[in-house]
Coordinates of C-alpha atoms in Angstrom, one line a residue:
X141 CA -14.1 -23.4 5.8
X142 CA -15.2 -20.4 3.7
X143 CA -13.3 -17.2 3.8
X144 CA -15.1 -13.9 3.3
X145 CA -14.0 -10.3 2.6
X146 CA -14.9 -7.8 5.3
X147 CA -14.9 -4.0 5.3
X148 CA -12.6 -2.7 8.1
X149 CA -13.2 0.8 9.5
X150 CA -9.8 2.5 10.1
X151 CA -8.9 5.4 12.4
X152 CA -8.4 8.7 10.6
X153 CA -5.5 8.5 8.2
X154 CA -4.3 5.2 9.6
X155 CA -5.1 2.8 6.8
X156 CA -1.5 1.8 6.2
X157 CA -0.9 1.3 9.9
X158 CA -4.0 -0.9 10.1
X159 CA -2.9 -2.8 7.0
X160 CA 0.5 -3.5 8.4
X161 CA -0.8 -4.7 11.8
X162 CA -3.5 -6.9 10.3
X163 CA -1.0 -8.5 7.9
X164 CA 1.3 -9.1 10.9
X165 CA -1.6 -11.0 12.5
X166 CA -2.0 -13.3 9.4
X167 CA -4.8 -11.5 7.7
X168 CA -5.0 -11.1 3.9
X169 CA -5.5 -7.3 3.5
X170 CA -6.4 -5.3 0.4
X171 CA -6.0 -1.5 0.5
X172 CA -7.0 -0.1 -2.9
X173 CA -5.0 3.0 -3.8
X174 CA -4.8 5.5 -6.6
X175 CA -2.3 8.1 -7.7
X176 CA -3.4 11.6 -7.1
X177 CA -1.6 14.7 -8.5
X178 CA -1.6 17.6 -6.1
X179 CA 0.1 21.0 -6.1
X180 CA 2.2 21.6 -3.0
X181 CA 4.4 24.7 -2.6
X182 CA 3.8 25.5 -6.3
X183 CA 5.0 22.1 -7.5
X184 CA 3.1 19.2 -8.9
X185 CA 3.5 16.1 -6.8
X186 CA 2.0 12.6 -7.3
X187 CA 0.9 10.9 -4.1
X188 CA -0.6 7.5 -3.5
X189 CA -3.8 7.8 -1.5
X190 CA -6.5 5.2 -0.4
X191 CA -9.3 4.9 -2.9
X192 CA -11.7 4.7 0.1
X193 CA -10.3 6.8 2.9
X194 CA -10.9 5.2 6.3
X195 CA -11.6 1.7 4.9
X196 CA -9.7 -1.4 3.8
X197 CA -10.7 -5.0 3.1
X198 CA -9.8 -8.0 5.1
X199 CA -10.2 -11.6 4.0
X200 CA -10.3 -14.3 6.7
X201 CA -12.4 -17.3 7.7
X202 CA -15.8 -16.5 9.2
X203 CA -14.7 -18.1 12.5
X204 CA -11.2 -16.6 12.5
X205 CA -9.8 -15.4 15.9
X206 CA -8.6 -12.3 14.0
X207 CA -12.2 -11.1 13.9
X208 CA -12.3 -11.1 17.7
X209 CA -9.1 -9.2 18.2
X210 CA -9.8 -6.7 15.4
X211 CA -10.9 -3.8 17.6
X212 CA -7.7 -3.9 19.6
X213 CA -5.5 -3.8 16.4
X214 CA -3.6 -0.5 15.9
X215 CA -5.3 1.7 13.4
X216 CA -8.6 -0.2 13.4
X217 CA -11.9 1.0 14.7
X218 CA -13.9 -2.1 13.9
X219 CA -15.9 -3.8 11.1
X220 CA -18.5 -2.0 9.0
X221 CA -22.0 -3.0 10.1
X222 CA -25.5 -2.3 9.1
X223 CA -27.3 -2.6 12.4
X224 CA -26.0 -5.8 13.9
X225 CA -25.1 -7.3 10.6
X226 CA -21.4 -7.4 9.6
X227 CA -20.9 -6.3 6.0
X228 CA -19.3 -8.9 3.7
X229 CA -18.1 -8.0 0.2
X230 CA -18.5 -10.0 -2.9
X231 CA -15.2 -11.5 -4.0
X232 CA -15.9 -10.5 -7.6
X233 CA -15.9 -6.8 -6.5
X234 CA -12.6 -7.2 -4.7
X235 CA -11.1 -8.9 -7.8
X236 CA -12.4 -6.1 -10.0
X237 CA -10.9 -3.4 -7.6
X238 CA -7.6 -5.2 -7.5
X239 CA -7.5 -5.3 -11.3
X240 CA -8.5 -1.6 -11.8
X241 CA -6.3 -0.2 -9.0
X242 CA -3.3 -2.3 -10.1
X243 CA -2.2 -3.1 -6.6
X244 CA -3.4 -6.6 -6.0
X245 CA 0.0 -7.4 -4.4
X246 CA 0.6 -4.9 -1.7
X247 CA 3.6 -6.7 -0.4
X248 CA 6.0 -4.8 -2.7
X249 CA 5.3 -1.3 -1.6
X250 CA 8.0 1.1 -0.7
X251 CA 8.1 3.9 1.9
X252 CA 9.8 7.3 1.4
X253 CA 13.3 7.2 2.9
X254 CA 13.6 3.4 2.5
X255 CA 16.9 2.0 1.1
X256 CA 16.5 0.1 -2.1
X257 CA 19.0 -1.8 -4.3
X258 CA 19.0 -1.5 -8.1
X259 CA 18.6 -5.0 -9.8
X260 CA 18.9 -3.9 -13.4
X261 CA 20.4 -1.1 -15.5
X262 CA 23.6 1.0 -15.2
X263 CA 23.2 1.3 -11.4
X264 CA 22.8 -2.5 -10.9
X265 CA 23.9 -3.5 -7.3
X266 CA 24.0 0.2 -6.2
X267 CA 21.9 1.4 -3.4
X268 CA 19.5 4.4 -3.4
X269 CA 16.8 6.0 -1.3
X270 CA 13.2 5.5 -2.4
X271 CA 11.6 9.0 -2.8
X272 CA 8.1 8.5 -4.2
X273 CA 6.1 6.7 -6.8
X274 CA 6.0 8.1 -10.4
X275 CA 2.9 6.4 -11.8
X276 CA 2.0 2.8 -11.0
X277 CA 5.0 1.2 -12.7
X278 CA 7.9 3.6 -11.9
X279 CA 9.6 5.2 -8.9
X280 CA 11.8 8.2 -8.2
X281 CA 14.9 7.1 -6.4
X282 CA 17.6 9.3 -4.9
X283 CA 21.2 8.2 -5.6
X284 CA 24.6 9.8 -4.7
X285 CA 26.8 10.3 -7.7
X286 CA 29.9 12.4 -7.6
X287 CA 29.1 13.7 -4.1
X288 CA 25.7 15.0 -5.3
X289 CA 22.3 13.5 -4.8
X290 CA 20.4 12.9 -8.0
X291 CA 16.7 11.9 -8.5
X292 CA 16.3 9.3 -11.2
X293 CA 13.1 7.6 -12.5
X294 CA 13.3 3.8 -12.6
X295 CA 10.9 1.0 -13.3
X296 CA 9.6 -0.6 -10.1
X297 CA 10.7 -4.0 -11.4
X298 CA 14.3 -2.7 -11.4
X299 CA 14.5 -2.1 -7.7
X300 CA 14.1 -4.2 -4.5
X301 CA 14.2 -3.7 -0.8
X302 CA 17.8 -3.7 0.5
X303 CA 18.4 -7.0 2.3

């Protein structure tokens, strides 16, 4: 049974919600993202945004029941179509996008405010609060030291979700 990549249309600014709900239903989802630097309140901030706002990619079997329940999935509007024809994406293009956006594995993503545990370095076994990504390999984590909250930059490989 062949699996194909489909283009999923998402509701406005609900790509992450659609991704989460499709993954909960057993779909393999790819949401290509990029880091964008924006100025907010006079300060530069890096934010992770979808490469294709309003779209994500779903891999499933051509006869998967997931395709039938897609429209009732939270955050999803439907599949991209040209007329009556559903659009399928070349797997080579997906592979290329995964390589270039460096987020082929979306399972280790963190949300602002999420508690994380340090696995390496001087704060090993301590807990902190994930603040934001700092590039594609680092994160800014808030940690309480001496009754003050400090923002530190750590490698993503040095933190994990708190169990």
